[in-house]
Structure formats: structure tokens, C-alpha cells
């Protein structure tokens, strides 16, 4: 075992290497824009240079003169598309703003023309020569800009159902012995996945194939079909590998149907590869948020009142919001809780999911405030969490299915060396560097969605697993192979996995960290169907107990460690008895508590996630604790975070190697979010300014010399058959607050606005 | 567009004398700006085939001579440059990424253009540098990275490089090869502050190529200190190139240049004057650093660079004084 492949503890799978490791490191993995097309034309987008107004006209003369230009599509001649509804409103789209429909412009960087040419270079050159006359109006950029409108989220967004509250907050806060009121801000951020927002479309007669990085091939297939007005069965979305998603590819963007429509009209495949900066405006982003937290506590640290008010920016068109009060009002024991979320509309593109959408901004506020409260109480921040730890969430009193928050704090504190911290601010240093230690809790709801799978087994043990899940870099191939191998008792190397294709049985959106729990539960169920058929064939007269059904394996291997090898049945004999060379089973799995229509919705490309705080009689979250060391140069005020330590508990860990990698990436992203990442908005024009990788900073290796991930053993039998809690979005939640808490410790200065930059430090 | 190769020094009929021809060396800036439609050269002249003298590193004798086609990485890794000119080696080592340093040349490095977001995105109409007379979107826009020294009411774009600070501090000479042969000018005369013509960035004439940099003397007591948002692969928010000659605690000579804060490579002569002949102490370092920014003008997001720049200069002076040589 190595650091990259941690020794599995109880209730953890083996840290087998990634199924797709070799193809990826040898460059043979084919991403969307790598897919070969027959004589494609190339598309390049022209996007608006204003955020609000109208297009007066185009001068296309120069563009049309570029050799190789085939067509220039604008609102004047674009294929007519049907309206697309928002994903939260019965549709598939991440925005209802439909470009190329009229001369109106509603945000910076809206698609206003598509140049089609014989080569990428010609298309780009011609796009540069498109001249646009605008009638520009003054846009509203963000919070505090003139012209924005603000209203409560409840009632306007079907995403946001309730402002959680319990008890009497006003009274509780009034009477509290210790009070804290503080405001926090988080910035606009963009996902910037490595793979650009490419789309290739090829028609074969009435059938359309789309190669596009997507986190939801069924959603995209159905959404594009709806916009084109064709049968969804005629649309196929293929993406065996996705070069990062982080939520940006969870819902449909307008570009896909546009490209499909143009390809149809041109009767030729089209490949679109937008630029990095276009990705900032043709997809979604994490909107800026503002928070006010009020905490009241007794002298001994017990919370008696908590209020969280959040405000989020969205577009004029769509009431997108993340509403993280669902989580922050339930994290700690507290009798009097109040909350309110509102949405501020501006002339912006519609924001959307970005890794832990609600938890990142809302827990930054709460976990910073908890640290501030600990300071007021003169208490160790870890102990403050311990005092307020709870087995039941305070709003509805529902029990957490499992909760290892304090175990995570204790493990991470030990590994980090928290005991060596001298508690007073500005009390630790090393040469030119002030040192600060900080910590914060992290959590993420455990969610599940319906999923279908097909499993095919041959007499030599070769197994094929098919599910329209998604490999967005998380390890989906690997853990699906492990799950099937383990469940069927066949060697891992005999399992072939197919994901990322809407012709496969429907899987859920790769979002909300539900994939592992959902797809593995479905594959386990279908593997059991396969085993049932074989068991029936060899033991037709034997009535098997449930226990036996679960433990008897196939071939050489028993299904579980509990079963002895003698309990494995001989595959050859079983197939002989069946008189067939191959068994194929299909099944649809539905999580407990899923709505009645959820399987129908699954086929129609609507993900119905259940879990987290939304379940009837319980609440399910994964937890963790994160500790960071920051160093602040006393001369330059540069801020670095040389050590990040996180301990996490997330039910069954399917593969400690891929889990560690996900959590490590989360910790690094969390640090990046706290110290580097912000999309700068020009206040006058409501345009994104630093829309490229040179100006939108993400960490380089030199910024992250030390990252340690500790996986805790946790068993939870109340969530899903796989026993797994999603962890893809767990680690980047607490880091923001942990960094600011460490900066306070290093400098005595409380910073409540992200990202923290050297000019914010006064020492 | 034709890509032509240049294999001998520029001559009267050099392809570089064509209207709007651009030399291509490492290509790490030019290609980017062409993709962004910021630069539209009529012809590209590949100067990499020029003979070896153009990329030679010659630290022998009294002067250091660096060929303009020498790669940043080769110069940064050179033993004698590290020993006798730490400010040069470090200014190069702290710039860009390893991959870029392996491609980029010294001549191209000093000629790299500003990173101003409004300059690099042609969808912004107002950029006096890109489109003279159109205004400056950065002046009241997002200007955290912009300059506080050497600005004008036409342009506040920062000169982004690091190496140029070392050159201007050490009184380097630029050797320029043009159609009428070789001419030499002080490095300090290569770049032009924006004034009323921000589109004119250097004093090079059509057809001229930088062929070498010549640095007189040796400066073992020298440092390059760079403050930036991340630990590597990032432009300076503020940097200082400092070279000192100290005898028995007295500063006999001081050379100071500032990066990340000015529109052009910036020599801080007021700071140097305050230091010369003085016994070094922290108070002197502070006064000298303050002098460097006496004329600085901050705007909405970049005013912090004035205080930061002073601390960087003072710290760089302390480091240079105390370094073991």
C-alpha cells in the first residue's frame, strides 16, 4: 500500500488501480471532440460584447470573404428551436435564455452568431471578422448595482421549498449570554473544467449522435430532442470520458440544440470547440453570495439561537438559487433557528451547479461564525463543535442515519498536530512567515437517484456492465467494475464497464454526489438477478435463504469474505444446466422514498434525487473535518497554505484510492476557492474580465506541498444497498472557513470575504 | 500569411522590413495574441535559424553577454550567472512556468506585451494601446493588476516581465541588429512609457531585432524578490531587483528596479540616491523604499501596490545586504 492507495479499513473496498488509468496516461482516452466524424464542418461562436441591449445589425462582408466559410448563422437565419424549460421546472436546461432567437441580448457573452467553415482556423478567423452594431442599454452587474431586483427565494424557485426555522429565534437570541452577528461574502466562480464546452453533432437520416462532455447523457438526449421537436429515441449522446464536470455539464446548455439544428440543415457533421473565455458565458457558474449569521450561545458554548440569511445573484430570466440554509440550520443542535434566502436578479447568464453548490458558500459563513464564536467564548473551536454535536437535526428532530463528525475532528486534529497550536492569535511564526492553524467542519448530503443497469455474464466469467453513468474523472468505471466483480464473484479483470452513452440503460445525473450510491446499488441489484438465475439452474430444488443468496459466489470466488470458497458455484456447470452461453439481466433500481413517478422520470431524463435533509423520517449526510496551516509573509503579506489535512467518513468507501483522490482534489479546490478563485465583473458593463486561465487563478503544484486525506471507517445500513455516501463534493466545503480561521489565528484579523488576497492582510 | 525563415542577420532586404512583419522566436506571446486577434501581423519571420551566436551565453571577461535567442531556462540554470548575477538568474527562474521558460527567449521576454485584460480581449472597444484614441477601459474597470508608476491618462497597463527589471537595474546595453548593421542603446531606452502614445511600446525601428544584452561588471550581491498571488507561474503584483556593492556596512553602489507596478521596466533612481554612501539600517531601507513610490498613483483596485511595493523594496534591500556571497 502507498499513500495513493491507502490500506482499506473496515467497510472499505480494495484500492485497485483505475480501470481507465492506462488509456488516460497514454492519451488514448477519446473525449467528445476526439471522436472521429465523417467530413465535418467546424463551428466557431461569436458572443456578445454587451450584457444588455439589442443587436442593430451585422456586417458579415469581411467574414464571408474568409476562404472556407460555409455559413454564418445569426438570429436572422437560425434554425427554429422549441423552447427549453429550466431543469427545476420540468425541463432540462440550465438556462431559459435561448440565444439566436431574437436581436435581444440578456447577458455578456451570449451566443449571437455561429460561423461554419471548412476548418477550425477559417471559422475562427471569420468569427473575428464579424462586425456587430449594438444598441446597448446599461446593465445591472451584481449586488448593489442600480436596477437589480430582490425577492425571497421561496415562492419563485421550485428548487427552494422552505426557509427552515424552529423555536423562537428572536427570544433565544435576545436572551443569549454570548452573541455574534457577522456578514460574509463569496465571489463569482467558474468551473473551468479542462475539457472545453465542445459539441459535435452528426445526423444519420433522422437519427442524431451528439458527442459532448455531459454529466447527464439522458437529460441532454431528452432535452435536445425536445428542442428539435423529434423523438428522444432518435438522439444518442456519447461521452465515454468527460474531462471534468464539477456541475457545469449537469444541465443542458443552449449550444447543443443550435449545433444539432445547423448540422441538420447543412446535412453535414459539425464540430464546435468553444474557447476558454466563451466557457465563462455559454455555461453556468457559481454566483456570488452574501450572508448574515447570528449566533447566540450560553457561556458554556451551547447554541441557543441561530439565524442564517443568504442572498444570491441570478439572471433576470431564471430564479436559480442554491439555498444552503437547508444544511446550515441542521448541522448543530440549537433550539431556536431562523433563516431566509433571497435572490437578486441582474443582467447575467443564469448560474448553476458548481461542486457542492449550497454547502460551499453557506458553510463558509456558518463555519467562520462558529470560529468567531469560539474566540468570543475563549474556547477551542473543536470543543465548540463537540458541545453542539447532535444525533438529530434540530428543525424536524429527525435522526442522522450516521454521523462521524467528531470522530473526524479527532482523527484529523491528531494527524495535523492541533495540540501543538498556541491558541492566541499572532503567536506562531517561522522566520518571515506568520503561522496560523484553523479548522472547520465539512458535510454533504447523501443523495440517491433511480438507476437502471444491464449485466451480461458468459460461461468463462467475462462480465459486461452497462449503465449510462458518467466517468467525469471520479473513478466511475473502476468502482462499477469492482462492484460487479465482488457481487458476482468473478475476477476484476474479467469485467468490462460501459458508461457515458445514452443508448445504455439510464443512469442518473453525475451530480449531487449521487452516482456511486445509485449506480452501484443498481449494478448490485442486477448482479443479484444474474446470480439468482444461475443458482436456480444448479439448485433447482433448493429454496435458498436470503443469506445464501447474498453469499454464494460464482466461479472460483465466493461473493463475500464471509462465504467460504466451497460456497462458490461452478459457472460451467451452471451454464450447462441453463443450456445457454450467456445470461443477460436488466433491472431498474429505485431508492427508498423515491417519488412514484421517478422511474418514468428516469427514462425521460429527469433526475429525481432523494436523500439529505429531504427524507421523511431520517437525515443522511457525509461528514468530515478539515485542518489547515496557513503562512503569511510578514513583508509581502503573501498567503500560502502548505498543509491541508482532512478526515472524512462517508459510509462504505468503494475504493480508497479513488476516494482519496476525490477528497484530495476537493481540499485543493477548497483552498483555491478561499485564496485564489474569483471571476471579476466589470461593474459598468456587467462583463467577466479575467475569463482565462492566466487571470482566473487556480493552484499550481507549488501551492499544495502537503495534502493529507484520512478515510474513517463508517457503516451505514440506512441509506442505500451500496451503503455509500457520496463524497465527491464533501471535501471542498469546509476548506474556505478553515483557511479564514487559520488566517485569523496567524494575524488576529478576521476576513469575511472570499477570496482572501494579500491586500486584505494588515499585519 | 507567410511564415518565412531568417538565417542570417537582418539585412537591407530582410523579410523583417516588410510592413507589419513580426519576428517569431519562442512564440509564447505572439501566437497567443494572434489567436486572440490582438496582433495581426502581415508576415511572420522565424528567427530561430539564426546562427549560434544569437543564443550564446558568454559570462567571460568583464561583461556578461547574453544572446537574444538564449532560452530563459538555459540562462537561469547557468552556473556562472547564478554565482555572479543572482538577480538575473532568479528573475528568470521566478517567471512563467518551466515549459514556457524552455521555449521563451530573452529577446522575446523583454518584448512581451502587457497582460491587461482589456488589451487582450478585442471585444472591449476602449484600449488606447490596441486602438489609439479609443479610451482606456482599465482606468475605471477591473485594475487590480495595473500599474501605479509611469502611467498616463491614456494607459495604465503594467509591463509584465521580470528579467527586464534585472537588466535595467544593472545598466545593461541592448545590441540591436537592423538593416544598417548593429546599434547599441542603454536598456533603459528600449521601452517607452505610454504618455500620449501607448501604442508605441519600444524604440525599435522596423526591421530591427534585438541581438544581445550586455551587462557590465558583476553583481554577486543581488536579489530578485517577487510577490504574487500564487507560489509559481504567476505575474508579479510587485517585485524588486536589487543589486548592491557594500563595503564595511556602507553602500557604495545600489541598483534598484521595480516590477509589477509600472508601465515599463522601472529604475528607482531616487531610492538608489538615498542609499549610496550610507550605512545600511532598516530605517534607511524604509526611507529609500518610500522614495521609490513618491510619484505613484493608485486607482480603485490597485492602490495596495504602493504599500506593497515599498515593503517589497525594503525587504529586498535587507536580503541583499545580509546575503552570504
PDB file of C-alpha atoms in Angstrom, chain A residues 537-754:
ATOM      1  CA  UNK A 537     -30.262 -23.630 -12.537  1.00  0.00           C
ATOM      2  CA  UNK A 538     -27.817 -25.579 -10.385  1.00  0.00           C
ATOM      3  CA  UNK A 539     -30.003 -25.946  -7.328  1.00  0.00           C
ATOM      4  CA  UNK A 540     -33.492 -26.066  -8.763  1.00  0.00           C
ATOM      5  CA  UNK A 541     -34.969 -27.808  -5.762  1.00  0.00           C
ATOM      6  CA  UNK A 542     -33.227 -25.909  -3.077  1.00  0.00           C
ATOM      7  CA  UNK A 543     -35.022 -22.987  -1.549  1.00  0.00           C
ATOM      8  CA  UNK A 544     -32.323 -20.519  -0.749  1.00  0.00           C
ATOM      9  CA  UNK A 545     -32.271 -18.308   2.264  1.00  0.00           C
ATOM     10  CA  UNK A 546     -31.643 -14.598   1.672  1.00  0.00           C
ATOM     11  CA  UNK A 547     -28.317 -15.026   3.378  1.00  0.00           C
ATOM     12  CA  UNK A 548     -27.295 -17.752   0.965  1.00  0.00           C
ATOM     13  CA  UNK A 549     -28.466 -15.721  -1.993  1.00  0.00           C
ATOM     14  CA  UNK A 550     -26.169 -12.964  -0.903  1.00  0.00           C
ATOM     15  CA  UNK A 551     -23.118 -15.003  -0.088  1.00  0.00           C
ATOM     16  CA  UNK A 552     -22.883 -17.740  -2.668  1.00  0.00           C
ATOM     17  CA  UNK A 553     -20.499 -16.606  -5.348  1.00  0.00           C
ATOM     18  CA  UNK A 554     -19.723 -17.822  -8.814  1.00  0.00           C
ATOM     19  CA  UNK A 555     -16.690 -19.360 -10.454  1.00  0.00           C
ATOM     20  CA  UNK A 556     -13.686 -19.532  -8.195  1.00  0.00           C
ATOM     21  CA  UNK A 557     -14.633 -16.766  -5.838  1.00  0.00           C
ATOM     22  CA  UNK A 558     -17.234 -16.515  -3.123  1.00  0.00           C
ATOM     23  CA  UNK A 559     -19.349 -13.377  -3.238  1.00  0.00           C
ATOM     24  CA  UNK A 560     -18.284 -12.117   0.143  1.00  0.00           C
ATOM     25  CA  UNK A 561     -15.460 -12.728   2.512  1.00  0.00           C
ATOM     26  CA  UNK A 562     -17.970 -14.275   4.884  1.00  0.00           C
ATOM     27  CA  UNK A 563     -18.690 -17.080   2.454  1.00  0.00           C
ATOM     28  CA  UNK A 564     -16.232 -19.936   2.153  1.00  0.00           C
ATOM     29  CA  UNK A 565     -14.833 -20.869  -1.222  1.00  0.00           C
ATOM     30  CA  UNK A 566     -16.823 -24.100  -1.113  1.00  0.00           C
ATOM     31  CA  UNK A 567     -19.920 -21.981  -1.379  1.00  0.00           C
ATOM     32  CA  UNK A 568     -18.962 -20.785  -4.838  1.00  0.00           C
ATOM     33  CA  UNK A 569     -20.859 -22.468  -7.611  1.00  0.00           C
ATOM     34  CA  UNK A 570     -19.220 -23.736 -10.756  1.00  0.00           C
ATOM     35  CA  UNK A 571     -20.027 -21.442 -13.654  1.00  0.00           C
ATOM     36  CA  UNK A 572     -19.504 -24.035 -16.375  1.00  0.00           C
ATOM     37  CA  UNK A 573     -21.924 -26.396 -14.683  1.00  0.00           C
ATOM     38  CA  UNK A 574     -24.449 -23.657 -14.173  1.00  0.00           C
ATOM     39  CA  UNK A 575     -24.356 -22.609 -17.807  1.00  0.00           C
ATOM     40  CA  UNK A 576     -24.604 -26.258 -18.893  1.00  0.00           C
ATOM     41  CA  UNK A 577     -27.652 -26.652 -16.710  1.00  0.00           C
ATOM     42  CA  UNK A 578     -29.178 -23.494 -18.175  1.00  0.00           C
ATOM     43  CA  UNK A 579     -28.336 -24.568 -21.690  1.00  0.00           C
ATOM     44  CA  UNK A 580     -27.189 -21.120 -22.681  1.00  0.00           C
ATOM     45  CA  UNK A 581     -23.904 -19.399 -23.380  1.00  0.00           C
ATOM     46  CA  UNK A 582     -24.755 -16.063 -21.930  1.00  0.00           C
ATOM     47  CA  UNK A 583     -27.003 -14.550 -19.314  1.00  0.00           C
ATOM     48  CA  UNK A 584     -28.221 -11.014 -19.537  1.00  0.00           C
ATOM     49  CA  UNK A 585     -30.248  -9.228 -16.916  1.00  0.00           C
ATOM     50  CA  UNK A 586     -31.693  -5.755 -16.861  1.00  0.00           C
ATOM     51  CA  UNK A 587     -33.095  -4.058 -13.815  1.00  0.00           C
ATOM     52  CA  UNK A 588     -34.238  -0.696 -12.516  1.00  0.00           C
ATOM     53  CA  UNK A 589     -33.332   0.345  -9.023  1.00  0.00           C
ATOM     54  CA  UNK A 590     -35.221   2.957  -7.080  1.00  0.00           C
ATOM     55  CA  UNK A 591     -34.063   4.413  -3.777  1.00  0.00           C
ATOM     56  CA  UNK A 592     -36.285   4.167  -0.733  1.00  0.00           C
ATOM     57  CA  UNK A 593     -38.644   7.114  -0.603  1.00  0.00           C
ATOM     58  CA  UNK A 594     -38.318   7.955  -4.285  1.00  0.00           C
ATOM     59  CA  UNK A 595     -41.463   9.518  -5.730  1.00  0.00           C
ATOM     60  CA  UNK A 596     -43.924   7.286  -7.590  1.00  0.00           C
ATOM     61  CA  UNK A 597     -43.061   8.722 -10.989  1.00  0.00           C
ATOM     62  CA  UNK A 598     -39.309   8.524 -10.529  1.00  0.00           C
ATOM     63  CA  UNK A 599     -38.683   5.543 -12.834  1.00  0.00           C
ATOM     64  CA  UNK A 600     -40.699   7.111 -15.621  1.00  0.00           C
ATOM     65  CA  UNK A 601     -38.821  10.362 -14.987  1.00  0.00           C
ATOM     66  CA  UNK A 602     -35.520   8.460 -15.144  1.00  0.00           C
ATOM     67  CA  UNK A 603     -36.231   7.371 -18.714  1.00  0.00           C
ATOM     68  CA  UNK A 604     -37.328  10.873 -19.626  1.00  0.00           C
ATOM     69  CA  UNK A 605     -34.034  12.320 -18.377  1.00  0.00           C
ATOM     70  CA  UNK A 606     -35.287  13.933 -15.198  1.00  0.00           C
ATOM     71  CA  UNK A 607     -33.131  13.171 -12.189  1.00  0.00           C
ATOM     72  CA  UNK A 608     -35.207  12.804  -9.042  1.00  0.00           C
ATOM     73  CA  UNK A 609     -32.639  12.928  -6.273  1.00  0.00           C
ATOM     74  CA  UNK A 610     -33.730  11.882  -2.810  1.00  0.00           C
ATOM     75  CA  UNK A 611     -31.820  11.942   0.436  1.00  0.00           C
ATOM     76  CA  UNK A 612     -30.015  14.539   2.504  1.00  0.00           C
ATOM     77  CA  UNK A 613     -32.412  16.580   4.577  1.00  0.00           C
ATOM     78  CA  UNK A 614     -35.421  15.789   2.376  1.00  0.00           C
ATOM     79  CA  UNK A 615     -36.264  12.319   3.663  1.00  0.00           C
ATOM     80  CA  UNK A 616     -39.361  11.630   5.702  1.00  0.00           C
ATOM     81  CA  UNK A 617     -38.046  10.149   8.909  1.00  0.00           C
ATOM     82  CA  UNK A 618     -34.274  10.484   8.778  1.00  0.00           C
ATOM     83  CA  UNK A 619     -31.487  12.706   7.514  1.00  0.00           C
ATOM     84  CA  UNK A 620     -28.334  11.484   5.767  1.00  0.00           C
ATOM     85  CA  UNK A 621     -25.076  13.379   5.408  1.00  0.00           C
ATOM     86  CA  UNK A 622     -21.412  12.548   4.994  1.00  0.00           C
ATOM     87  CA  UNK A 623     -19.139  14.451   7.375  1.00  0.00           C
ATOM     88  CA  UNK A 624     -15.556  15.484   7.673  1.00  0.00           C
ATOM     89  CA  UNK A 625     -13.202  17.802   9.492  1.00  0.00           C
ATOM     90  CA  UNK A 626     -10.539  19.903   7.818  1.00  0.00           C
ATOM     91  CA  UNK A 627      -7.427  21.468   9.312  1.00  0.00           C
ATOM     92  CA  UNK A 628      -5.099  23.854   7.544  1.00  0.00           C
ATOM     93  CA  UNK A 629      -1.855  25.607   8.217  1.00  0.00           C
ATOM     94  CA  UNK A 630      -1.516  28.982   6.586  1.00  0.00           C
ATOM     95  CA  UNK A 631       1.643  31.013   6.372  1.00  0.00           C
ATOM     96  CA  UNK A 632       1.572  34.735   5.793  1.00  0.00           C
ATOM     97  CA  UNK A 633       4.699  36.560   4.793  1.00  0.00           C
ATOM     98  CA  UNK A 634       5.139  39.469   7.169  1.00  0.00           C
ATOM     99  CA  UNK A 635       6.685  41.612   4.428  1.00  0.00           C
ATOM    100  CA  UNK A 636       4.774  40.782   1.269  1.00  0.00           C
ATOM    101  CA  UNK A 637       1.616  39.510   3.018  1.00  0.00           C
ATOM    102  CA  UNK A 638       1.551  36.614   0.581  1.00  0.00           C
ATOM    103  CA  UNK A 639      -0.717  33.853   1.882  1.00  0.00           C
ATOM    104  CA  UNK A 640       0.174  30.210   1.405  1.00  0.00           C
ATOM    105  CA  UNK A 641      -1.409  27.035   2.727  1.00  0.00           C
ATOM    106  CA  UNK A 642       1.354  24.454   2.948  1.00  0.00           C
ATOM    107  CA  UNK A 643      -0.651  21.844   4.882  1.00  0.00           C
ATOM    108  CA  UNK A 644      -4.209  20.651   4.344  1.00  0.00           C
ATOM    109  CA  UNK A 645      -5.414  17.722   6.442  1.00  0.00           C
ATOM    110  CA  UNK A 646      -8.897  16.275   6.171  1.00  0.00           C
ATOM    111  CA  UNK A 647     -10.605  13.306   7.792  1.00  0.00           C
ATOM    112  CA  UNK A 648     -13.806  12.052   6.228  1.00  0.00           C
ATOM    113  CA  UNK A 649     -16.468   9.441   6.893  1.00  0.00           C
ATOM    114  CA  UNK A 650     -18.821   8.564   4.065  1.00  0.00           C
ATOM    115  CA  UNK A 651     -20.275   5.139   4.684  1.00  0.00           C
ATOM    116  CA  UNK A 652     -18.746   2.388   2.594  1.00  0.00           C
ATOM    117  CA  UNK A 653     -15.639   3.534   0.764  1.00  0.00           C
ATOM    118  CA  UNK A 654     -15.809   1.652  -2.533  1.00  0.00           C
ATOM    119  CA  UNK A 655     -12.148   2.239  -3.409  1.00  0.00           C
ATOM    120  CA  UNK A 656      -9.788   4.067  -1.040  1.00  0.00           C
ATOM    121  CA  UNK A 657      -7.561   5.089  -3.948  1.00  0.00           C
ATOM    122  CA  UNK A 658     -10.216   6.889  -5.975  1.00  0.00           C
ATOM    123  CA  UNK A 659     -11.910   8.190  -2.817  1.00  0.00           C
ATOM    124  CA  UNK A 660      -8.671   9.702  -1.580  1.00  0.00           C
ATOM    125  CA  UNK A 661      -8.038  11.274  -4.941  1.00  0.00           C
ATOM    126  CA  UNK A 662     -11.500  12.873  -4.994  1.00  0.00           C
ATOM    127  CA  UNK A 663     -11.137  14.182  -1.464  1.00  0.00           C
ATOM    128  CA  UNK A 664      -7.638  15.457  -2.108  1.00  0.00           C
ATOM    129  CA  UNK A 665      -8.898  17.320  -5.173  1.00  0.00           C
ATOM    130  CA  UNK A 666     -11.676  18.733  -3.026  1.00  0.00           C
ATOM    131  CA  UNK A 667      -9.290  20.010  -0.370  1.00  0.00           C
ATOM    132  CA  UNK A 668      -7.129  21.643  -3.012  1.00  0.00           C
ATOM    133  CA  UNK A 669     -10.142  23.210  -4.664  1.00  0.00           C
ATOM    134  CA  UNK A 670     -11.340  24.444  -1.299  1.00  0.00           C
ATOM    135  CA  UNK A 671      -8.010  26.151  -0.718  1.00  0.00           C
ATOM    136  CA  UNK A 672      -8.159  27.564  -4.228  1.00  0.00           C
ATOM    137  CA  UNK A 673     -11.649  28.875  -3.564  1.00  0.00           C
ATOM    138  CA  UNK A 674     -10.505  30.565  -0.371  1.00  0.00           C
ATOM    139  CA  UNK A 675      -7.330  32.151  -1.717  1.00  0.00           C
ATOM    140  CA  UNK A 676      -7.406  32.354  -5.496  1.00  0.00           C
ATOM    141  CA  UNK A 677     -10.627  31.860  -7.401  1.00  0.00           C
ATOM    142  CA  UNK A 678     -12.854  34.790  -8.265  1.00  0.00           C
ATOM    143  CA  UNK A 679     -14.379  35.855 -11.527  1.00  0.00           C
ATOM    144  CA  UNK A 680     -14.000  39.634 -11.714  1.00  0.00           C
ATOM    145  CA  UNK A 681     -17.000  41.536 -13.039  1.00  0.00           C
ATOM    146  CA  UNK A 682     -16.666  44.907 -14.708  1.00  0.00           C
ATOM    147  CA  UNK A 683     -19.294  46.864 -12.795  1.00  0.00           C
ATOM    148  CA  UNK A 684     -20.048  49.236 -15.664  1.00  0.00           C
ATOM    149  CA  UNK A 685     -20.597  46.614 -18.335  1.00  0.00           C
ATOM    150  CA  UNK A 686     -21.582  43.501 -16.314  1.00  0.00           C
ATOM    151  CA  UNK A 687     -18.880  41.570 -18.164  1.00  0.00           C
ATOM    152  CA  UNK A 688     -16.452  38.949 -16.871  1.00  0.00           C
ATOM    153  CA  UNK A 689     -12.950  40.341 -17.153  1.00  0.00           C
ATOM    154  CA  UNK A 690     -10.490  37.627 -16.096  1.00  0.00           C
ATOM    155  CA  UNK A 691     -12.055  34.927 -18.256  1.00  0.00           C
ATOM    156  CA  UNK A 692      -8.931  32.895 -18.974  1.00  0.00           C
ATOM    157  CA  UNK A 693      -6.539  30.589 -17.152  1.00  0.00           C
ATOM    158  CA  UNK A 694      -3.829  33.230 -16.839  1.00  0.00           C
ATOM    159  CA  UNK A 695      -6.066  35.626 -14.909  1.00  0.00           C
ATOM    160  CA  UNK A 696      -8.530  33.259 -13.227  1.00  0.00           C
ATOM    161  CA  UNK A 697      -6.067  31.622 -10.883  1.00  0.00           C
ATOM    162  CA  UNK A 698      -6.124  28.017  -9.761  1.00  0.00           C
ATOM    163  CA  UNK A 699      -3.346  26.466  -7.673  1.00  0.00           C
ATOM    164  CA  UNK A 700      -0.164  25.093  -9.183  1.00  0.00           C
ATOM    165  CA  UNK A 701       1.763  22.219  -7.611  1.00  0.00           C
ATOM    166  CA  UNK A 702       3.972  24.630  -5.681  1.00  0.00           C
ATOM    167  CA  UNK A 703       0.889  25.896  -3.852  1.00  0.00           C
ATOM    168  CA  UNK A 704      -0.018  22.498  -2.413  1.00  0.00           C
ATOM    169  CA  UNK A 705       3.060  20.834  -0.985  1.00  0.00           C
ATOM    170  CA  UNK A 706       1.121  18.906   1.671  1.00  0.00           C
ATOM    171  CA  UNK A 707      -2.325  17.357   1.436  1.00  0.00           C
ATOM    172  CA  UNK A 708      -3.324  14.523   3.730  1.00  0.00           C
ATOM    173  CA  UNK A 709      -6.580  12.598   3.444  1.00  0.00           C
ATOM    174  CA  UNK A 710      -7.756  10.317   6.238  1.00  0.00           C
ATOM    175  CA  UNK A 711     -10.599   7.918   5.494  1.00  0.00           C
ATOM    176  CA  UNK A 712     -12.621   6.854   8.509  1.00  0.00           C
ATOM    177  CA  UNK A 713     -14.395   3.567   8.743  1.00  0.00           C
ATOM    178  CA  UNK A 714     -18.145   4.048   8.879  1.00  0.00           C
ATOM    179  CA  UNK A 715     -21.033   1.674   8.300  1.00  0.00           C
ATOM    180  CA  UNK A 716     -24.493   2.992   7.473  1.00  0.00           C
ATOM    181  CA  UNK A 717     -27.258   0.481   6.725  1.00  0.00           C
ATOM    182  CA  UNK A 718     -29.988   3.093   6.365  1.00  0.00           C
ATOM    183  CA  UNK A 719     -29.056   4.856   3.143  1.00  0.00           C
ATOM    184  CA  UNK A 720     -28.799   2.550   0.125  1.00  0.00           C
ATOM    185  CA  UNK A 721     -27.838  -1.055  -0.699  1.00  0.00           C
ATOM    186  CA  UNK A 722     -24.290   0.001  -1.558  1.00  0.00           C
ATOM    187  CA  UNK A 723     -24.011   1.613   1.878  1.00  0.00           C
ATOM    188  CA  UNK A 724     -22.155   4.510   0.248  1.00  0.00           C
ATOM    189  CA  UNK A 725     -22.453   8.222   0.907  1.00  0.00           C
ATOM    190  CA  UNK A 726     -21.363  10.480  -1.908  1.00  0.00           C
ATOM    191  CA  UNK A 727     -18.010  12.116  -1.233  1.00  0.00           C
ATOM    192  CA  UNK A 728     -17.192  13.906  -4.486  1.00  0.00           C
ATOM    193  CA  UNK A 729     -18.468  17.192  -3.111  1.00  0.00           C
ATOM    194  CA  UNK A 730     -17.558  16.644   0.517  1.00  0.00           C
ATOM    195  CA  UNK A 731     -14.016  17.971   0.784  1.00  0.00           C
ATOM    196  CA  UNK A 732     -14.194  21.431  -0.807  1.00  0.00           C
ATOM    197  CA  UNK A 733     -16.893  22.629   1.596  1.00  0.00           C
ATOM    198  CA  UNK A 734     -15.095  23.261   4.885  1.00  0.00           C
ATOM    199  CA  UNK A 735     -11.803  24.488   3.489  1.00  0.00           C
ATOM    200  CA  UNK A 736     -12.918  28.066   2.851  1.00  0.00           C
ATOM    201  CA  UNK A 737     -13.733  28.640   6.502  1.00  0.00           C
ATOM    202  CA  UNK A 738     -10.761  26.625   7.744  1.00  0.00           C
ATOM    203  CA  UNK A 739      -8.423  28.905   5.767  1.00  0.00           C
ATOM    204  CA  UNK A 740     -10.010  32.106   7.064  1.00  0.00           C
ATOM    205  CA  UNK A 741      -9.994  30.710  10.594  1.00  0.00           C
ATOM    206  CA  UNK A 742      -6.279  29.970  10.205  1.00  0.00           C
ATOM    207  CA  UNK A 743      -5.673  33.471   8.863  1.00  0.00           C
ATOM    208  CA  UNK A 744      -7.329  34.831  11.981  1.00  0.00           C
ATOM    209  CA  UNK A 745      -5.036  32.713  14.097  1.00  0.00           C
ATOM    210  CA  UNK A 746      -1.974  33.882  12.189  1.00  0.00           C
ATOM    211  CA  UNK A 747      -2.820  37.586  12.163  1.00  0.00           C
ATOM    212  CA  UNK A 748      -5.648  38.345  14.586  1.00  0.00           C
ATOM    213  CA  UNK A 749      -7.550  39.628  11.573  1.00  0.00           C
ATOM    214  CA  UNK A 750     -10.967  38.191  10.715  1.00  0.00           C
ATOM    215  CA  UNK A 751     -11.623  38.127   6.998  1.00  0.00           C
ATOM    216  CA  UNK A 752     -15.201  37.539   5.954  1.00  0.00           C
ATOM    217  CA  UNK A 753     -14.934  37.976   2.222  1.00  0.00           C
ATOM    218  CA  UNK A 754     -13.507  35.494  -0.279  1.00  0.00           C
TER     219      UNK A 754
END
